[in-house]
Amino acid sequence: MKRTTLLAIDDEEGVHYSFRRVFPPEVTLHSALSGKEGLQKVREVRPDVALVDMKLPDTDGLALIDSIRKISPRTSIIIITAYATGHTTMEAMARGAFDFITKPFDLPLLLGRIEEAASVARFKRGPVGLGSGEETSDSGPEGLVGMSPAMAEVYKLIGRLAPTQETVLIHGESGTGKELVARAIIQHSSRRDAPYLAINCAAFPETLLEAELFGYEKGAFTGATARREGKFEACQGGTILLDEIGDMPLPLQAKLLRVLQEKEITRLGSTTPIKLDVRILAATHRDLKQAVAEGKFRQDLFYRLTAATISLPPLRERREDIPRLARHLVRRIWLELQRPPSRMPKLSSKALRQLERYDWPGNVRELENVLRQTLLTSSTGTIQTLEIDEAGRSGEEDPFRSLFNVLSDQEAILNIVTERFVELALEKEGGNLAAAARRLGLSRNTLRKYKQRLEEKKDVSS
């Protein structure tokens, strides 16, 4: 385990005593016996992971999730309890908990979850980090930004897969940030300081792509006047990203499968295999399962690639991230344009609502383009409106959704009316989750959790 700062918030002294005895020396443990003391410790140490008991003398674990995330958005929260129910588990995960573990603990399981949660927290702090919503000076162009439930799932997968040597398939629409995920995986792997190359499989004709990947010997084909190593050899000890792998020609897919299975390549014009130590990441916007059915993608390669998959949500399915993402991009673009930070424009509430209503078929890349065009012609002050293609607009602001957004700022009211709003939205949209999520301004994952909770309640009452 890497060095981890851990805060345990539990009112039982015995739990803290046990933790002090069993946690390895890499874990710096801080303890709190109440919610109030726990929040003070969060402010002081900004832990990587907080273990939070569900029942505390002055509050409960669910309320603490919200409070901890406000103070330290990068802290991963694991709820621990002896009284788990389906309702509390779903509520905890919906509020942003990393995991939910019941007492008595299975120690290896608990240590494994803490390590995964710490991994996520660490790469939230890195230059390829995962935005917390704070505008930090080290947020680079590679930064993934967003704290929606959909993106939280992406971060958890990155945290779990980065330390392994597994081949990872990154799937998502164009412009969602697939290469950014690849960079995050690399930065938090043991190969972070080793060579990294990305090659677009759709940008080369078949013969040229094969030569680029595998290299060739002198005389292998007309024009091959000298030996040349390919991208795989150039990445020895490091990582290669095969972008748009869904466009790779079938004959090359067979050779790639051999690389994955045998960990070796053969240059064009040679019969001598070369052993490889290269981690392969792949990315595509295509539906590979459909491509297999159409005979355009090898089934054996499909199964080999999809064992570890990260699916990036389109921007329209995580609208709650748009204001944070837009502010982050405005700041970055403004500094790239070498404009003075003190004169940086702000996005008005009206402009942010306009961005949230748009469906963004080009995803984050399109959002960045719209903001860049605006900033190129903007001086200072507040940006009231933006030029957006009306064809992509999802409609004028729905009063139904506006009321939901107002109420969602009040936690007490939200707990009472959310489920009724979800019922009404699903009813109005004929059970269509995506349409109901858009109407409420929620991600589809969050809405699905509320729907499951409603179904559980109906089962209990019946």
JSON list of N, CA and C in Angstrom, two decimals, residues 269-313:
[
{"chain": "A", "resi": 269, "resn": "GLY", "atom": "N", "xyz": [9.23, -8.29, -42.71]},
{"chain": "A", "resi": 269, "resn": "GLY", "atom": "CA", "xyz": [10.45, -8.72, -43.38]},
{"chain": "A", "resi": 269, "resn": "GLY", "atom": "C", "xyz": [11.37, -9.54, -42.51]},
{"chain": "A", "resi": 270, "resn": "SER", "atom": "N", "xyz": [10.92, -9.89, -41.29]},
{"chain": "A", "resi": 270, "resn": "SER", "atom": "CA", "xyz": [11.76, -10.66, -40.37]},
{"chain": "A", "resi": 270, "resn": "SER", "atom": "C", "xyz": [10.99, -11.88, -39.89]},
{"chain": "A", "resi": 271, "resn": "THR", "atom": "N", "xyz": [11.72, -12.89, -39.41]},
{"chain": "A", "resi": 271, "resn": "THR", "atom": "CA", "xyz": [11.08, -14.08, -38.83]},
{"chain": "A", "resi": 271, "resn": "THR", "atom": "C", "xyz": [11.46, -14.23, -37.35]},
{"chain": "A", "resi": 272, "resn": "THR", "atom": "N", "xyz": [12.19, -13.25, -36.85]},
{"chain": "A", "resi": 272, "resn": "THR", "atom": "CA", "xyz": [12.66, -13.32, -35.46]},
{"chain": "A", "resi": 272, "resn": "THR", "atom": "C", "xyz": [11.72, -12.56, -34.54]},
{"chain": "A", "resi": 273, "resn": "PRO", "atom": "N", "xyz": [11.05, -13.23, -33.61]},
{"chain": "A", "resi": 273, "resn": "PRO", "atom": "CA", "xyz": [10.16, -12.52, -32.69]},
{"chain": "A", "resi": 273, "resn": "PRO", "atom": "C", "xyz": [10.94, -11.68, -31.68]},
{"chain": "A", "resi": 274, "resn": "ILE", "atom": "N", "xyz": [10.33, -10.58, -31.26]},
{"chain": "A", "resi": 274, "resn": "ILE", "atom": "CA", "xyz": [10.93, -9.68, -30.27]},
{"chain": "A", "resi": 274, "resn": "ILE", "atom": "C", "xyz": [10.00, -9.63, -29.07]},
{"chain": "A", "resi": 275, "resn": "LYS", "atom": "N", "xyz": [10.53, -9.97, -27.90]},
{"chain": "A", "resi": 275, "resn": "LYS", "atom": "CA", "xyz": [9.72, -9.95, -26.68]},
{"chain": "A", "resi": 275, "resn": "LYS", "atom": "C", "xyz": [9.39, -8.51, -26.29]},
{"chain": "A", "resi": 276, "resn": "LEU", "atom": "N", "xyz": [8.16, -8.32, -25.85]},
{"chain": "A", "resi": 276, "resn": "LEU", "atom": "CA", "xyz": [7.70, -6.98, -25.49]},
{"chain": "A", "resi": 276, "resn": "LEU", "atom": "C", "xyz": [7.37, -6.87, -24.00]},
{"chain": "A", "resi": 277, "resn": "ASP", "atom": "N", "xyz": [7.65, -5.70, -23.44]},
{"chain": "A", "resi": 277, "resn": "ASP", "atom": "CA", "xyz": [7.16, -5.35, -22.12]},
{"chain": "A", "resi": 277, "resn": "ASP", "atom": "C", "xyz": [6.44, -4.01, -22.28]},
{"chain": "A", "resi": 278, "resn": "VAL", "atom": "N", "xyz": [5.22, -4.08, -22.80]},
{"chain": "A", "resi": 278, "resn": "VAL", "atom": "CA", "xyz": [4.43, -2.88, -23.11]},
{"chain": "A", "resi": 278, "resn": "VAL", "atom": "C", "xyz": [3.01, -3.08, -22.62]},
{"chain": "A", "resi": 279, "resn": "ARG", "atom": "N", "xyz": [2.49, -2.09, -21.91]},
{"chain": "A", "resi": 279, "resn": "ARG", "atom": "CA", "xyz": [1.08, -2.13, -21.54]},
{"chain": "A", "resi": 279, "resn": "ARG", "atom": "C", "xyz": [0.27, -1.48, -22.66]},
{"chain": "A", "resi": 280, "resn": "ILE", "atom": "N", "xyz": [-0.80, -2.15, -23.07]},
{"chain": "A", "resi": 280, "resn": "ILE", "atom": "CA", "xyz": [-1.62, -1.65, -24.17]},
{"chain": "A", "resi": 280, "resn": "ILE", "atom": "C", "xyz": [-2.95, -1.12, -23.63]},
{"chain": "A", "resi": 281, "resn": "LEU", "atom": "N", "xyz": [-3.25, 0.13, -23.98]},
{"chain": "A", "resi": 281, "resn": "LEU", "atom": "CA", "xyz": [-4.56, 0.72, -23.74]},
{"chain": "A", "resi": 281, "resn": "LEU", "atom": "C", "xyz": [-5.21, 0.91, -25.10]},
{"chain": "A", "resi": 282, "resn": "ALA", "atom": "N", "xyz": [-6.51, 0.78, -25.16]},
{"chain": "A", "resi": 282, "resn": "ALA", "atom": "CA", "xyz": [-7.23, 0.95, -26.42]},
{"chain": "A", "resi": 282, "resn": "ALA", "atom": "C", "xyz": [-8.42, 1.87, -26.19]},
{"chain": "A", "resi": 283, "resn": "ALA", "atom": "N", "xyz": [-8.79, 2.60, -27.23]},
{"chain": "A", "resi": 283, "resn": "ALA", "atom": "CA", "xyz": [-9.93, 3.51, -27.13]},
{"chain": "A", "resi": 283, "resn": "ALA", "atom": "C", "xyz": [-10.75, 3.46, -28.41]},
{"chain": "A", "resi": 284, "resn": "THR", "atom": "N", "xyz": [-12.05, 3.65, -28.26]},
{"chain": "A", "resi": 284, "resn": "THR", "atom": "CA", "xyz": [-12.92, 3.67, -29.43]},
{"chain": "A", "resi": 284, "resn": "THR", "atom": "C", "xyz": [-14.23, 4.38, -29.12]},
{"chain": "A", "resi": 285, "resn": "HIS", "atom": "N", "xyz": [-14.82, 4.97, -30.16]},
{"chain": "A", "resi": 285, "resn": "HIS", "atom": "CA", "xyz": [-16.17, 5.53, -30.00]},
{"chain": "A", "resi": 285, "resn": "HIS", "atom": "C", "xyz": [-17.20, 4.57, -30.60]},
{"chain": "A", "resi": 286, "resn": "ARG", "atom": "N", "xyz": [-16.74, 3.49, -31.20]},
{"chain": "A", "resi": 286, "resn": "ARG", "atom": "CA", "xyz": [-17.64, 2.55, -31.89]},
{"chain": "A", "resi": 286, "resn": "ARG", "atom": "C", "xyz": [-18.20, 1.50, -30.93]},
{"chain": "A", "resi": 287, "resn": "ASP", "atom": "N", "xyz": [-19.34, 0.94, -31.30]},
{"chain": "A", "resi": 287, "resn": "ASP", "atom": "CA", "xyz": [-19.94, -0.17, -30.57]},
{"chain": "A", "resi": 287, "resn": "ASP", "atom": "C", "xyz": [-19.27, -1.45, -31.09]},
{"chain": "A", "resi": 288, "resn": "LEU", "atom": "N", "xyz": [-18.27, -1.95, -30.36]},
{"chain": "A", "resi": 288, "resn": "LEU", "atom": "CA", "xyz": [-17.51, -3.09, -30.84]},
{"chain": "A", "resi": 288, "resn": "LEU", "atom": "C", "xyz": [-18.34, -4.36, -30.90]},
{"chain": "A", "resi": 289, "resn": "LYS", "atom": "N", "xyz": [-19.33, -4.48, -30.00]},
{"chain": "A", "resi": 289, "resn": "LYS", "atom": "CA", "xyz": [-20.19, -5.67, -30.04]},
{"chain": "A", "resi": 289, "resn": "LYS", "atom": "C", "xyz": [-20.96, -5.72, -31.35]},
{"chain": "A", "resi": 290, "resn": "GLN", "atom": "N", "xyz": [-21.45, -4.57, -31.78]},
{"chain": "A", "resi": 290, "resn": "GLN", "atom": "CA", "xyz": [-22.15, -4.50, -33.07]},
{"chain": "A", "resi": 290, "resn": "GLN", "atom": "C", "xyz": [-21.19, -4.75, -34.22]},
{"chain": "A", "resi": 291, "resn": "ALA", "atom": "N", "xyz": [-19.96, -4.25, -34.09]},
{"chain": "A", "resi": 291, "resn": "ALA", "atom": "CA", "xyz": [-18.96, -4.47, -35.14]},
{"chain": "A", "resi": 291, "resn": "ALA", "atom": "C", "xyz": [-18.63, -5.95, -35.27]},
{"chain": "A", "resi": 292, "resn": "VAL", "atom": "N", "xyz": [-18.63, -6.67, -34.14]},
{"chain": "A", "resi": 292, "resn": "VAL", "atom": "CA", "xyz": [-18.41, -8.12, -34.18]},
{"chain": "A", "resi": 292, "resn": "VAL", "atom": "C", "xyz": [-19.55, -8.79, -34.94]},
{"chain": "A", "resi": 293, "resn": "ALA", "atom": "N", "xyz": [-20.78, -8.39, -34.62]},
{"chain": "A", "resi": 293, "resn": "ALA", "atom": "CA", "xyz": [-21.95, -8.98, -35.29]},
{"chain": "A", "resi": 293, "resn": "ALA", "atom": "C", "xyz": [-21.93, -8.71, -36.79]},
{"chain": "A", "resi": 294, "resn": "GLU", "atom": "N", "xyz": [-21.37, -7.58, -37.20]},
{"chain": "A", "resi": 294, "resn": "GLU", "atom": "CA", "xyz": [-21.30, -7.23, -38.62]},
{"chain": "A", "resi": 294, "resn": "GLU", "atom": "C", "xyz": [-20.07, -7.79, -39.31]},
{"chain": "A", "resi": 295, "resn": "GLY", "atom": "N", "xyz": [-19.24, -8.51, -38.56]},
{"chain": "A", "resi": 295, "resn": "GLY", "atom": "CA", "xyz": [-18.04, -9.10, -39.14]},
{"chain": "A", "resi": 295, "resn": "GLY", "atom": "C", "xyz": [-16.91, -8.12, -39.37]},
{"chain": "A", "resi": 296, "resn": "LYS", "atom": "N", "xyz": [-16.97, -6.96, -38.69]},
{"chain": "A", "resi": 296, "resn": "LYS", "atom": "CA", "xyz": [-15.94, -5.94, -38.87]},
{"chain": "A", "resi": 296, "resn": "LYS", "atom": "C", "xyz": [-14.90, -5.93, -37.74]},
{"chain": "A", "resi": 297, "resn": "PHE", "atom": "N", "xyz": [-15.15, -6.77, -36.71]},
{"chain": "A", "resi": 297, "resn": "PHE", "atom": "CA", "xyz": [-14.21, -6.83, -35.61]},
{"chain": "A", "resi": 297, "resn": "PHE", "atom": "C", "xyz": [-14.15, -8.26, -35.10]},
{"chain": "A", "resi": 298, "resn": "ARG", "atom": "N", "xyz": [-12.94, -8.74, -34.82]},
{"chain": "A", "resi": 298, "resn": "ARG", "atom": "CA", "xyz": [-12.76, -10.14, -34.40]},
{"chain": "A", "resi": 298, "resn": "ARG", "atom": "C", "xyz": [-13.38, -10.38, -33.03]},
{"chain": "A", "resi": 299, "resn": "GLN", "atom": "N", "xyz": [-14.12, -11.46, -32.91]},
{"chain": "A", "resi": 299, "resn": "GLN", "atom": "CA", "xyz": [-14.76, -11.76, -31.64]},
{"chain": "A", "resi": 299, "resn": "GLN", "atom": "C", "xyz": [-13.74, -12.09, -30.56]},
{"chain": "A", "resi": 300, "resn": "ASP", "atom": "N", "xyz": [-12.67, -12.84, -30.92]},
{"chain": "A", "resi": 300, "resn": "ASP", "atom": "CA", "xyz": [-11.67, -13.20, -29.91]},
{"chain": "A", "resi": 300, "resn": "ASP", "atom": "C", "xyz": [-10.94, -11.96, -29.40]},
{"chain": "A", "resi": 301, "resn": "LEU", "atom": "N", "xyz": [-10.69, -10.99, -30.27]},
{"chain": "A", "resi": 301, "resn": "LEU", "atom": "CA", "xyz": [-10.05, -9.75, -29.83]},
{"chain": "A", "resi": 301, "resn": "LEU", "atom": "C", "xyz": [-11.01, -8.93, -28.98]},
{"chain": "A", "resi": 302, "resn": "PHE", "atom": "N", "xyz": [-12.29, -8.96, -29.35]},
{"chain": "A", "resi": 302, "resn": "PHE", "atom": "CA", "xyz": [-13.31, -8.25, -28.57]},
{"chain": "A", "resi": 302, "resn": "PHE", "atom": "C", "xyz": [-13.31, -8.74, -27.12]},
{"chain": "A", "resi": 303, "resn": "TYR", "atom": "N", "xyz": [-13.33, -10.05, -26.92]},
{"chain": "A", "resi": 303, "resn": "TYR", "atom": "CA", "xyz": [-13.36, -10.59, -25.57]},
{"chain": "A", "resi": 303, "resn": "TYR", "atom": "C", "xyz": [-12.06, -10.28, -24.83]},
{"chain": "A", "resi": 304, "resn": "ARG", "atom": "N", "xyz": [-10.96, -10.28, -25.56]},
{"chain": "A", "resi": 304, "resn": "ARG", "atom": "CA", "xyz": [-9.66, -9.99, -24.92]},
{"chain": "A", "resi": 304, "resn": "ARG", "atom": "C", "xyz": [-9.59, -8.54, -24.45]},
{"chain": "A", "resi": 305, "resn": "LEU", "atom": "N", "xyz": [-10.19, -7.64, -25.24]},
{"chain": "A", "resi": 305, "resn": "LEU", "atom": "CA", "xyz": [-10.11, -6.21, -24.91]},
{"chain": "A", "resi": 305, "resn": "LEU", "atom": "C", "xyz": [-11.12, -5.79, -23.85]},
{"chain": "A", "resi": 306, "resn": "THR", "atom": "N", "xyz": [-12.29, -6.41, -23.84]},
{"chain": "A", "resi": 306, "resn": "THR", "atom": "CA", "xyz": [-13.38, -5.91, -23.00]},
{"chain": "A", "resi": 306, "resn": "THR", "atom": "C", "xyz": [-13.39, -6.50, -21.59]},
{"chain": "A", "resi": 307, "resn": "ALA", "atom": "N", "xyz": [-12.34, -7.24, -21.22]},
{"chain": "A", "resi": 307, "resn": "ALA", "atom": "CA", "xyz": [-12.27, -7.75, -19.86]},
{"chain": "A", "resi": 307, "resn": "ALA", "atom": "C", "xyz": [-12.18, -6.61, -18.85]},
{"chain": "A", "resi": 308, "resn": "ALA", "atom": "N", "xyz": [-11.52, -5.52, -19.24]},
{"chain": "A", "resi": 308, "resn": "ALA", "atom": "CA", "xyz": [-11.43, -4.33, -18.39]},
{"chain": "A", "resi": 308, "resn": "ALA", "atom": "C", "xyz": [-11.81, -3.12, -19.23]},
{"chain": "A", "resi": 309, "resn": "THR", "atom": "N", "xyz": [-13.00, -2.58, -18.99]},
{"chain": "A", "resi": 309, "resn": "THR", "atom": "CA", "xyz": [-13.53, -1.49, -19.81]},
{"chain": "A", "resi": 309, "resn": "THR", "atom": "C", "xyz": [-13.91, -0.30, -18.94]},
{"chain": "A", "resi": 310, "resn": "ILE", "atom": "N", "xyz": [-13.56, 0.89, -19.42]},
{"chain": "A", "resi": 310, "resn": "ILE", "atom": "CA", "xyz": [-14.02, 2.13, -18.79]},
{"chain": "A", "resi": 310, "resn": "ILE", "atom": "C", "xyz": [-14.89, 2.85, -19.80]},
{"chain": "A", "resi": 311, "resn": "SER", "atom": "N", "xyz": [-16.16, 3.06, -19.45]},
{"chain": "A", "resi": 311, "resn": "SER", "atom": "CA", "xyz": [-17.09, 3.75, -20.35]},
{"chain": "A", "resi": 311, "resn": "SER", "atom": "C", "xyz": [-17.28, 5.19, -19.88]},
{"chain": "A", "resi": 312, "resn": "LEU", "atom": "N", "xyz": [-16.95, 6.13, -20.75]},
{"chain": "A", "resi": 312, "resn": "LEU", "atom": "CA", "xyz": [-17.09, 7.55, -20.41]},
{"chain": "A", "resi": 312, "resn": "LEU", "atom": "C", "xyz": [-18.49, 8.03, -20.76]},
{"chain": "A", "resi": 313, "resn": "PRO", "atom": "N", "xyz": [-19.19, 8.68, -19.83]},
{"chain": "A", "resi": 313, "resn": "PRO", "atom": "CA", "xyz": [-20.53, 9.17, -20.14]},
{"chain": "A", "resi": 313, "resn": "PRO", "atom": "C", "xyz": [-20.47, 10.40, -21.04]}
]
